[in-house]
Amino acid sequence: MTRRTATDTEPLVMALPNGRILNEAMPLLRRIGIEPEPAFDDPRSRQLRFATSDPGLDLIRVRSFDAATFVAFGAAQLGIAGNDVLMEFGYSEIYSPIDLDIGHCRMAVAAPADWAAQEDPRSWSHLRVATKYPEISRRHFAARGVQAECIKLNGAIELASLLGLCRHIVDLVQTGATLKANGLVEIEHIADVSSRLIVNRPALKTRPEQLGEWIDRLRAVLHDDQPGGGRAPARASA
């Protein structure tokens, strides 16, 4: 993997995923002193990189899968990503020191309700599955001795079942309302999902003080939110 390493004089770059995770992350980031420039919250802005109240940190907003890629390749030195993304890509260059306790959902296997009522998952030997997570899906089914043909889709996964592309899907579920609205039900749990702080390992070695400070700030805020929270735990290393 080709890596980009920023110099000590350049601002750190934090990659943030658009959508629900960003909305949940910003109050937390503001508590540790990260206040982005006005264009960050302006829906009309075409700007891609944003300064913050700290001259040593800039923000970028990207798709959820891309946040981990920017960090893994060193274009961003830290970021936020769901552990679903981390499990799918398995980047060795990413260190994930903190569960931010946001973006909670679950990854599950789902199928049409009428079909699910008749089948026994223990009888599976081969499945065709539509999903955004082919690697996780293959590993999950392989561990059970099931051969999975995974069809990679990037959205509207439920349509694959509705239109007969395949009966089964693997997707993230928050409330289950979308599944229910499309006649699907969960039939198997794969993993619980939440969002994590992620850090580029090579950058942590070359800029330990700068990155360590942001890790410590987040850890302290999250520790204070816990019942009986007091002194934050000691800094961890990659």
PDB file of C-alpha atoms in Angstrom:
ATOM      1  CA  MET A   1       0.000   0.000   0.000  1.00  0.00           C
ATOM      2  CA  THR A   2       1.336   3.444  -0.947  1.00  0.00           C
ATOM      3  CA  ARG A   3       1.212   5.750   2.017  1.00  0.00           C
ATOM      4  CA  ARG A   4       1.224   9.505   2.308  1.00  0.00           C
ATOM      5  CA  THR A   5       2.795  10.926   5.463  1.00  0.00           C
ATOM      6  CA  ALA A   6       2.104  14.541   6.389  1.00  0.00           C
ATOM      7  CA  THR A   7       4.914  16.646   7.835  1.00  0.00           C
ATOM      8  CA  ASP A   8       4.804  17.946  11.401  1.00  0.00           C
ATOM      9  CA  THR A   9       4.047  21.461  10.175  1.00  0.00           C
ATOM     10  CA  GLU A  10       0.970  20.502   8.160  1.00  0.00           C
ATOM     11  CA  PRO A  11      -2.445  20.379   9.845  1.00  0.00           C
ATOM     12  CA  LEU A  12      -3.737  16.953  10.700  1.00  0.00           C
ATOM     13  CA  VAL A  13      -6.701  15.884   8.576  1.00  0.00           C
ATOM     14  CA  MET A  14      -9.725  14.178  10.143  1.00  0.00           C
ATOM     15  CA  ALA A  15     -12.019  12.220   7.796  1.00  0.00           C
ATOM     16  CA  LEU A  16     -15.684  12.301   8.821  1.00  0.00           C
ATOM     17  CA  PRO A  17     -18.458  10.195   7.256  1.00  0.00           C
ATOM     18  CA  ASN A  18     -21.517  12.021   5.957  1.00  0.00           C
ATOM     19  CA  GLY A  19     -24.977  11.232   7.272  1.00  0.00           C
ATOM     20  CA  ARG A  20     -26.210  10.030  10.632  1.00  0.00           C
ATOM     21  CA  ILE A  21     -22.760   9.353  12.059  1.00  0.00           C
ATOM     22  CA  LEU A  22     -21.648  12.902  11.277  1.00  0.00           C
ATOM     23  CA  ASN A  23     -24.719  14.325  13.008  1.00  0.00           C
ATOM     24  CA  GLU A  24     -24.006  12.242  16.098  1.00  0.00           C
ATOM     25  CA  ALA A  25     -20.259  12.920  16.042  1.00  0.00           C
ATOM     26  CA  MET A  26     -20.264  16.717  15.797  1.00  0.00           C
ATOM     27  CA  PRO A  27     -21.565  17.427  19.331  1.00  0.00           C
ATOM     28  CA  LEU A  28     -18.812  15.178  20.659  1.00  0.00           C
ATOM     29  CA  LEU A  29     -16.137  16.835  18.526  1.00  0.00           C
ATOM     30  CA  ARG A  30     -17.275  20.292  19.581  1.00  0.00           C
ATOM     31  CA  ARG A  31     -16.868  19.244  23.213  1.00  0.00           C
ATOM     32  CA  ILE A  32     -13.178  18.597  22.598  1.00  0.00           C
ATOM     33  CA  GLY A  33     -12.647  21.952  20.900  1.00  0.00           C
ATOM     34  CA  ILE A  34     -13.217  21.163  17.229  1.00  0.00           C
ATOM     35  CA  GLU A  35     -15.345  23.930  15.707  1.00  0.00           C
ATOM     36  CA  PRO A  36     -15.365  23.896  11.889  1.00  0.00           C
ATOM     37  CA  GLU A  37     -15.499  26.987   9.720  1.00  0.00           C
ATOM     38  CA  PRO A  38     -19.031  28.128   8.662  1.00  0.00           C
ATOM     39  CA  ALA A  39     -18.830  26.498   5.215  1.00  0.00           C
ATOM     40  CA  PHE A  40     -18.812  23.072   6.889  1.00  0.00           C
ATOM     41  CA  ASP A  41     -22.488  23.451   7.844  1.00  0.00           C
ATOM     42  CA  ASP A  42     -23.548  25.276   4.665  1.00  0.00           C
ATOM     43  CA  PRO A  43     -25.413  22.855   2.335  1.00  0.00           C
ATOM     44  CA  ARG A  44     -24.716  25.196  -0.599  1.00  0.00           C
ATOM     45  CA  SER A  45     -20.953  25.015  -0.133  1.00  0.00           C
ATOM     46  CA  ARG A  46     -18.922  22.968  -2.618  1.00  0.00           C
ATOM     47  CA  GLN A  47     -15.881  23.120  -0.371  1.00  0.00           C
ATOM     48  CA  LEU A  48     -14.256  19.755   0.386  1.00  0.00           C
ATOM     49  CA  ARG A  49     -11.691  20.566   3.082  1.00  0.00           C
ATOM     50  CA  PHE A  50     -12.500  22.704   6.093  1.00  0.00           C
ATOM     51  CA  ALA A  51     -10.397  24.589   8.605  1.00  0.00           C
ATOM     52  CA  THR A  52     -11.319  24.414  12.281  1.00  0.00           C
ATOM     53  CA  SER A  53     -10.859  26.540  15.372  1.00  0.00           C
ATOM     54  CA  ASP A  54      -7.596  24.637  15.896  1.00  0.00           C
ATOM     55  CA  PRO A  55      -5.021  25.580  13.228  1.00  0.00           C
ATOM     56  CA  GLY A  56      -3.473  22.140  13.609  1.00  0.00           C
ATOM     57  CA  LEU A  57      -6.581  20.262  12.420  1.00  0.00           C
ATOM     58  CA  ASP A  58      -8.662  20.283   9.227  1.00  0.00           C
ATOM     59  CA  LEU A  59     -11.796  18.271   8.455  1.00  0.00           C
ATOM     60  CA  ILE A  60     -12.988  16.480   5.332  1.00  0.00           C
ATOM     61  CA  ARG A  61     -16.447  14.980   4.758  1.00  0.00           C
ATOM     62  CA  VAL A  62     -16.608  11.773   2.750  1.00  0.00           C
ATOM     63  CA  ARG A  63     -18.754   8.682   2.261  1.00  0.00           C
ATOM     64  CA  SER A  64     -18.726   6.282   5.181  1.00  0.00           C
ATOM     65  CA  PHE A  65     -16.649   3.624   3.406  1.00  0.00           C
ATOM     66  CA  ASP A  66     -14.170   6.236   2.191  1.00  0.00           C
ATOM     67  CA  ALA A  67     -13.310   7.598   5.648  1.00  0.00           C
ATOM     68  CA  ALA A  68     -11.394   4.418   6.461  1.00  0.00           C
ATOM     69  CA  THR A  69      -9.668   4.447   3.062  1.00  0.00           C
ATOM     70  CA  PHE A  70      -8.422   8.024   3.470  1.00  0.00           C
ATOM     71  CA  VAL A  71      -7.015   7.133   6.897  1.00  0.00           C
ATOM     72  CA  ALA A  72      -5.527   3.791   5.843  1.00  0.00           C
ATOM     73  CA  PHE A  73      -3.605   5.387   2.982  1.00  0.00           C
ATOM     74  CA  GLY A  74      -2.444   8.336   5.101  1.00  0.00           C
ATOM     75  CA  ALA A  75      -4.284  11.094   3.224  1.00  0.00           C
ATOM     76  CA  ALA A  76      -6.082  11.709   6.530  1.00  0.00           C
ATOM     77  CA  GLN A  77      -4.331  10.955   9.789  1.00  0.00           C
ATOM     78  CA  LEU A  78      -7.441  10.284  11.852  1.00  0.00           C
ATOM     79  CA  GLY A  79     -11.158   9.900  11.333  1.00  0.00           C
ATOM     80  CA  ILE A  80     -14.370   8.196  12.337  1.00  0.00           C
ATOM     81  CA  ALA A  81     -15.672   4.935  10.894  1.00  0.00           C
ATOM     82  CA  GLY A  82     -18.148   2.257  11.841  1.00  0.00           C
ATOM     83  CA  ASN A  83     -16.684  -1.077  12.835  1.00  0.00           C
ATOM     84  CA  ASP A  84     -18.714  -2.530   9.949  1.00  0.00           C
ATOM     85  CA  VAL A  85     -16.365  -0.719   7.568  1.00  0.00           C
ATOM     86  CA  LEU A  86     -13.308  -1.786   9.556  1.00  0.00           C
ATOM     87  CA  MET A  87     -14.422  -5.423   9.511  1.00  0.00           C
ATOM     88  CA  GLU A  88     -15.113  -5.302   5.770  1.00  0.00           C
ATOM     89  CA  PHE A  89     -11.746  -3.870   4.736  1.00  0.00           C
ATOM     90  CA  GLY A  90      -9.455  -5.101   7.525  1.00  0.00           C
ATOM     91  CA  TYR A  91      -6.879  -2.358   6.957  1.00  0.00           C
ATOM     92  CA  SER A  92      -3.744  -3.168   8.978  1.00  0.00           C
ATOM     93  CA  GLU A  93      -2.697   0.499   8.769  1.00  0.00           C
ATOM     94  CA  ILE A  94      -5.664   1.569  10.916  1.00  0.00           C
ATOM     95  CA  TYR A  95      -5.522   1.748  14.709  1.00  0.00           C
ATOM     96  CA  SER A  96      -8.916   2.018  16.414  1.00  0.00           C
ATOM     97  CA  PRO A  97      -8.348   3.121  20.016  1.00  0.00           C
ATOM     98  CA  ILE A  98     -11.817   4.308  21.040  1.00  0.00           C
ATOM     99  CA  ASP A  99     -15.418   3.202  20.627  1.00  0.00           C
ATOM    100  CA  LEU A 100     -17.239   6.542  20.412  1.00  0.00           C
ATOM    101  CA  ASP A 101     -20.574   5.045  21.496  1.00  0.00           C
ATOM    102  CA  ILE A 102     -22.404   6.558  18.505  1.00  0.00           C
ATOM    103  CA  GLY A 103     -23.835   5.198  15.259  1.00  0.00           C
ATOM    104  CA  HIS A 104     -25.306   2.152  16.942  1.00  0.00           C
ATOM    105  CA  CYS A 105     -26.984  -0.470  14.770  1.00  0.00           C
ATOM    106  CA  ARG A 106     -26.564  -4.134  13.926  1.00  0.00           C
ATOM    107  CA  MET A 107     -25.631  -6.196  10.918  1.00  0.00           C
ATOM    108  CA  ALA A 108     -28.062  -8.966  10.111  1.00  0.00           C
ATOM    109  CA  VAL A 109     -29.218 -11.466   7.529  1.00  0.00           C
ATOM    110  CA  ALA A 110     -32.760 -10.774   6.338  1.00  0.00           C
ATOM    111  CA  ALA A 111     -35.230 -12.465   4.005  1.00  0.00           C
ATOM    112  CA  PRO A 112     -38.894 -12.137   2.946  1.00  0.00           C
ATOM    113  CA  ALA A 113     -41.157 -12.804   5.917  1.00  0.00           C
ATOM    114  CA  ASP A 114     -43.131 -15.584   4.218  1.00  0.00           C
ATOM    115  CA  TRP A 115     -39.964 -17.368   3.161  1.00  0.00           C
ATOM    116  CA  ALA A 116     -38.269 -16.939   6.545  1.00  0.00           C
ATOM    117  CA  ALA A 117     -41.229 -18.576   8.281  1.00  0.00           C
ATOM    118  CA  GLN A 118     -40.631 -21.769   6.306  1.00  0.00           C
ATOM    119  CA  GLU A 119     -36.847 -22.135   6.215  1.00  0.00           C
ATOM    120  CA  ASP A 120     -34.376 -23.356   8.809  1.00  0.00           C
ATOM    121  CA  PRO A 121     -31.005 -21.540   8.671  1.00  0.00           C
ATOM    122  CA  ARG A 122     -29.363 -24.756   9.885  1.00  0.00           C
ATOM    123  CA  SER A 123     -30.220 -26.340   6.540  1.00  0.00           C
ATOM    124  CA  TRP A 124     -28.320 -23.762   4.475  1.00  0.00           C
ATOM    125  CA  SER A 125     -25.532 -25.090   2.261  1.00  0.00           C
ATOM    126  CA  HIS A 126     -25.475 -22.444  -0.476  1.00  0.00           C
ATOM    127  CA  LEU A 127     -26.928 -18.939  -0.498  1.00  0.00           C
ATOM    128  CA  ARG A 128     -27.026 -16.030  -2.890  1.00  0.00           C
ATOM    129  CA  VAL A 129     -26.834 -12.839  -0.856  1.00  0.00           C
ATOM    130  CA  ALA A 130     -27.037  -9.152  -1.799  1.00  0.00           C
ATOM    131  CA  THR A 131     -24.985  -6.858   0.404  1.00  0.00           C
ATOM    132  CA  LYS A 132     -22.635  -3.903   0.744  1.00  0.00           C
ATOM    133  CA  TYR A 133     -20.434  -6.188   2.829  1.00  0.00           C
ATOM    134  CA  PRO A 134     -19.305  -9.157   0.709  1.00  0.00           C
ATOM    135  CA  GLU A 135     -16.201  -9.936   2.770  1.00  0.00           C
ATOM    136  CA  ILE A 136     -18.012  -9.946   6.111  1.00  0.00           C
ATOM    137  CA  SER A 137     -20.811 -11.998   4.573  1.00  0.00           C
ATOM    138  CA  ARG A 138     -18.470 -14.601   3.101  1.00  0.00           C
ATOM    139  CA  ARG A 139     -16.604 -14.989   6.388  1.00  0.00           C
ATOM    140  CA  HIS A 140     -19.818 -15.237   8.382  1.00  0.00           C
ATOM    141  CA  PHE A 141     -21.316 -17.950   6.214  1.00  0.00           C
ATOM    142  CA  ALA A 142     -18.022 -19.796   5.689  1.00  0.00           C
ATOM    143  CA  ALA A 143     -17.664 -20.142   9.465  1.00  0.00           C
ATOM    144  CA  ARG A 144     -20.927 -22.102   9.352  1.00  0.00           C
ATOM    145  CA  GLY A 145     -19.897 -24.189   6.375  1.00  0.00           C
ATOM    146  CA  VAL A 146     -22.215 -22.308   4.019  1.00  0.00           C
ATOM    147  CA  GLN A 147     -21.051 -21.299   0.553  1.00  0.00           C
ATOM    148  CA  ALA A 148     -22.215 -17.739  -0.102  1.00  0.00           C
ATOM    149  CA  GLU A 149     -22.448 -16.114  -3.518  1.00  0.00           C
ATOM    150  CA  CYS A 150     -22.303 -12.431  -2.589  1.00  0.00           C
ATOM    151  CA  ILE A 151     -23.672  -9.804  -4.962  1.00  0.00           C
ATOM    152  CA  LYS A 152     -22.161  -6.417  -4.184  1.00  0.00           C
ATOM    153  CA  LEU A 153     -24.623  -3.509  -4.126  1.00  0.00           C
ATOM    154  CA  ASN A 154     -24.064   0.019  -2.868  1.00  0.00           C
ATOM    155  CA  GLY A 155     -27.558   0.883  -1.664  1.00  0.00           C
ATOM    156  CA  ALA A 156     -31.258  -0.033  -1.605  1.00  0.00           C
ATOM    157  CA  ILE A 157     -30.267  -3.575  -0.685  1.00  0.00           C
ATOM    158  CA  GLU A 158     -33.893  -4.496   0.069  1.00  0.00           C
ATOM    159  CA  LEU A 159     -34.728  -4.185  -3.639  1.00  0.00           C
ATOM    160  CA  ALA A 160     -32.591  -7.237  -4.379  1.00  0.00           C
ATOM    161  CA  SER A 161     -35.054  -9.398  -2.488  1.00  0.00           C
ATOM    162  CA  LEU A 162     -38.165  -7.591  -3.717  1.00  0.00           C
ATOM    163  CA  LEU A 163     -37.171  -7.944  -7.386  1.00  0.00           C
ATOM    164  CA  GLY A 164     -35.994 -11.536  -7.178  1.00  0.00           C
ATOM    165  CA  LEU A 165     -32.255 -10.928  -7.513  1.00  0.00           C
ATOM    166  CA  CYS A 166     -31.843 -13.061  -4.405  1.00  0.00           C
ATOM    167  CA  ARG A 167     -33.909 -13.965  -1.360  1.00  0.00           C
ATOM    168  CA  HIS A 168     -31.392 -13.102   1.322  1.00  0.00           C
ATOM    169  CA  ILE A 169     -29.641  -9.847   2.097  1.00  0.00           C
ATOM    170  CA  VAL A 170     -27.017  -8.770   4.610  1.00  0.00           C
ATOM    171  CA  ASP A 171     -27.401  -5.178   5.719  1.00  0.00           C
ATOM    172  CA  LEU A 172     -27.301  -2.793   8.648  1.00  0.00           C
ATOM    173  CA  VAL A 173     -30.464  -2.562  10.725  1.00  0.00           C
ATOM    174  CA  GLN A 174     -31.243   0.272  13.117  1.00  0.00           C
ATOM    175  CA  THR A 175     -34.938   0.037  14.010  1.00  0.00           C
ATOM    176  CA  GLY A 176     -36.068  -2.599  11.528  1.00  0.00           C
ATOM    177  CA  ALA A 177     -38.643  -0.215  10.023  1.00  0.00           C
ATOM    178  CA  THR A 178     -37.170  -0.360   6.505  1.00  0.00           C
ATOM    179  CA  LEU A 179     -37.131  -4.151   6.537  1.00  0.00           C
ATOM    180  CA  LYS A 180     -40.725  -4.276   7.751  1.00  0.00           C
ATOM    181  CA  ALA A 181     -41.893  -1.760   5.138  1.00  0.00           C
ATOM    182  CA  ASN A 182     -40.476  -4.018   2.438  1.00  0.00           C
ATOM    183  CA  GLY A 183     -41.807  -7.308   3.792  1.00  0.00           C
ATOM    184  CA  LEU A 184     -38.476  -8.514   5.177  1.00  0.00           C
ATOM    185  CA  VAL A 185     -37.503  -9.871   8.589  1.00  0.00           C
ATOM    186  CA  GLU A 186     -34.205 -10.458  10.346  1.00  0.00           C
ATOM    187  CA  ILE A 187     -33.309 -14.113  10.539  1.00  0.00           C
ATOM    188  CA  GLU A 188     -29.722 -14.038  11.774  1.00  0.00           C
ATOM    189  CA  HIS A 189     -27.551 -11.599  13.721  1.00  0.00           C
ATOM    190  CA  ILE A 190     -23.988 -11.061  12.478  1.00  0.00           C
ATOM    191  CA  ALA A 191     -22.517  -8.223  14.548  1.00  0.00           C
ATOM    192  CA  ASP A 192     -23.294  -5.183  16.658  1.00  0.00           C
ATOM    193  CA  VAL A 193     -22.023  -1.987  15.062  1.00  0.00           C
ATOM    194  CA  SER A 194     -20.875   1.346  16.470  1.00  0.00           C
ATOM    195  CA  SER A 195     -18.538   4.106  15.314  1.00  0.00           C
ATOM    196  CA  ARG A 196     -14.870   4.272  16.293  1.00  0.00           C
ATOM    197  CA  LEU A 197     -12.095   6.804  16.283  1.00  0.00           C
ATOM    198  CA  ILE A 198      -9.546   5.588  13.749  1.00  0.00           C
ATOM    199  CA  VAL A 199      -5.904   6.627  13.395  1.00  0.00           C
ATOM    200  CA  ASN A 200      -3.273   5.984  10.745  1.00  0.00           C
ATOM    201  CA  ARG A 201      -0.589   3.832  12.404  1.00  0.00           C
ATOM    202  CA  PRO A 202       2.427   5.304  10.547  1.00  0.00           C
ATOM    203  CA  ALA A 203       1.219   8.833  11.384  1.00  0.00           C
ATOM    204  CA  LEU A 204       0.891   7.878  15.045  1.00  0.00           C
ATOM    205  CA  LYS A 205       4.571   6.924  15.017  1.00  0.00           C
ATOM    206  CA  THR A 206       5.712  10.139  13.316  1.00  0.00           C
ATOM    207  CA  ARG A 207       3.320  12.561  15.058  1.00  0.00           C
ATOM    208  CA  PRO A 208       2.582  10.883  18.400  1.00  0.00           C
ATOM    209  CA  GLU A 209       2.089  14.041  20.464  1.00  0.00           C
ATOM    210  CA  GLN A 210      -0.361  15.700  18.080  1.00  0.00           C
ATOM    211  CA  LEU A 211      -2.462  12.604  17.492  1.00  0.00           C
ATOM    212  CA  GLY A 212      -2.157  11.466  21.088  1.00  0.00           C
ATOM    213  CA  GLU A 213      -3.625  14.759  22.275  1.00  0.00           C
ATOM    214  CA  TRP A 214      -6.821  14.264  20.245  1.00  0.00           C
ATOM    215  CA  ILE A 215      -7.100  10.649  21.372  1.00  0.00           C
ATOM    216  CA  ASP A 216      -6.744  11.733  24.991  1.00  0.00           C
ATOM    217  CA  ARG A 217      -9.310  14.516  24.640  1.00  0.00           C
ATOM    218  CA  LEU A 218     -11.916  12.166  23.217  1.00  0.00           C
ATOM    219  CA  ARG A 219     -11.159   9.485  25.764  1.00  0.00           C
ATOM    220  CA  ALA A 220     -11.513  11.998  28.615  1.00  0.00           C
ATOM    221  CA  VAL A 221     -14.886  13.295  27.374  1.00  0.00           C
ATOM    222  CA  LEU A 222     -16.259   9.788  26.930  1.00  0.00           C
ATOM    223  CA  HIS A 223     -14.929   8.741  30.330  1.00  0.00           C
ATOM    224  CA  ASP A 224     -16.620  11.737  31.967  1.00  0.00           C
ATOM    225  CA  ASP A 225     -19.917  10.662  30.386  1.00  0.00           C
ATOM    226  CA  GLN A 226     -19.762   7.299  32.141  1.00  0.00           C
ATOM    227  CA  PRO A 227     -21.432   6.857  35.554  1.00  0.00           C
ATOM    228  CA  GLY A 228     -18.829   7.706  38.158  1.00  0.00           C
ATOM    229  CA  GLY A 229     -16.522   9.086  35.470  1.00  0.00           C
ATOM    230  CA  GLY A 230     -13.477  10.801  36.850  1.00  0.00           C
ATOM    231  CA  ARG A 231      -9.871  10.675  35.874  1.00  0.00           C
ATOM    232  CA  ALA A 232      -9.448   9.462  32.302  1.00  0.00           C
ATOM    233  CA  PRO A 233      -7.506   6.250  31.702  1.00  0.00           C
ATOM    234  CA  ALA A 234      -3.910   6.416  30.550  1.00  0.00           C
ATOM    235  CA  ARG A 235      -3.068   6.900  26.887  1.00  0.00           C
ATOM    236  CA  ALA A 236      -2.827   3.750  24.804  1.00  0.00           C
ATOM    237  CA  SER A 237      -0.299   3.158  22.041  1.00  0.00           C
ATOM    238  CA  ALA A 238      -0.830   1.496  18.691  1.00  0.00           C
TER     239      ALA A 238
END
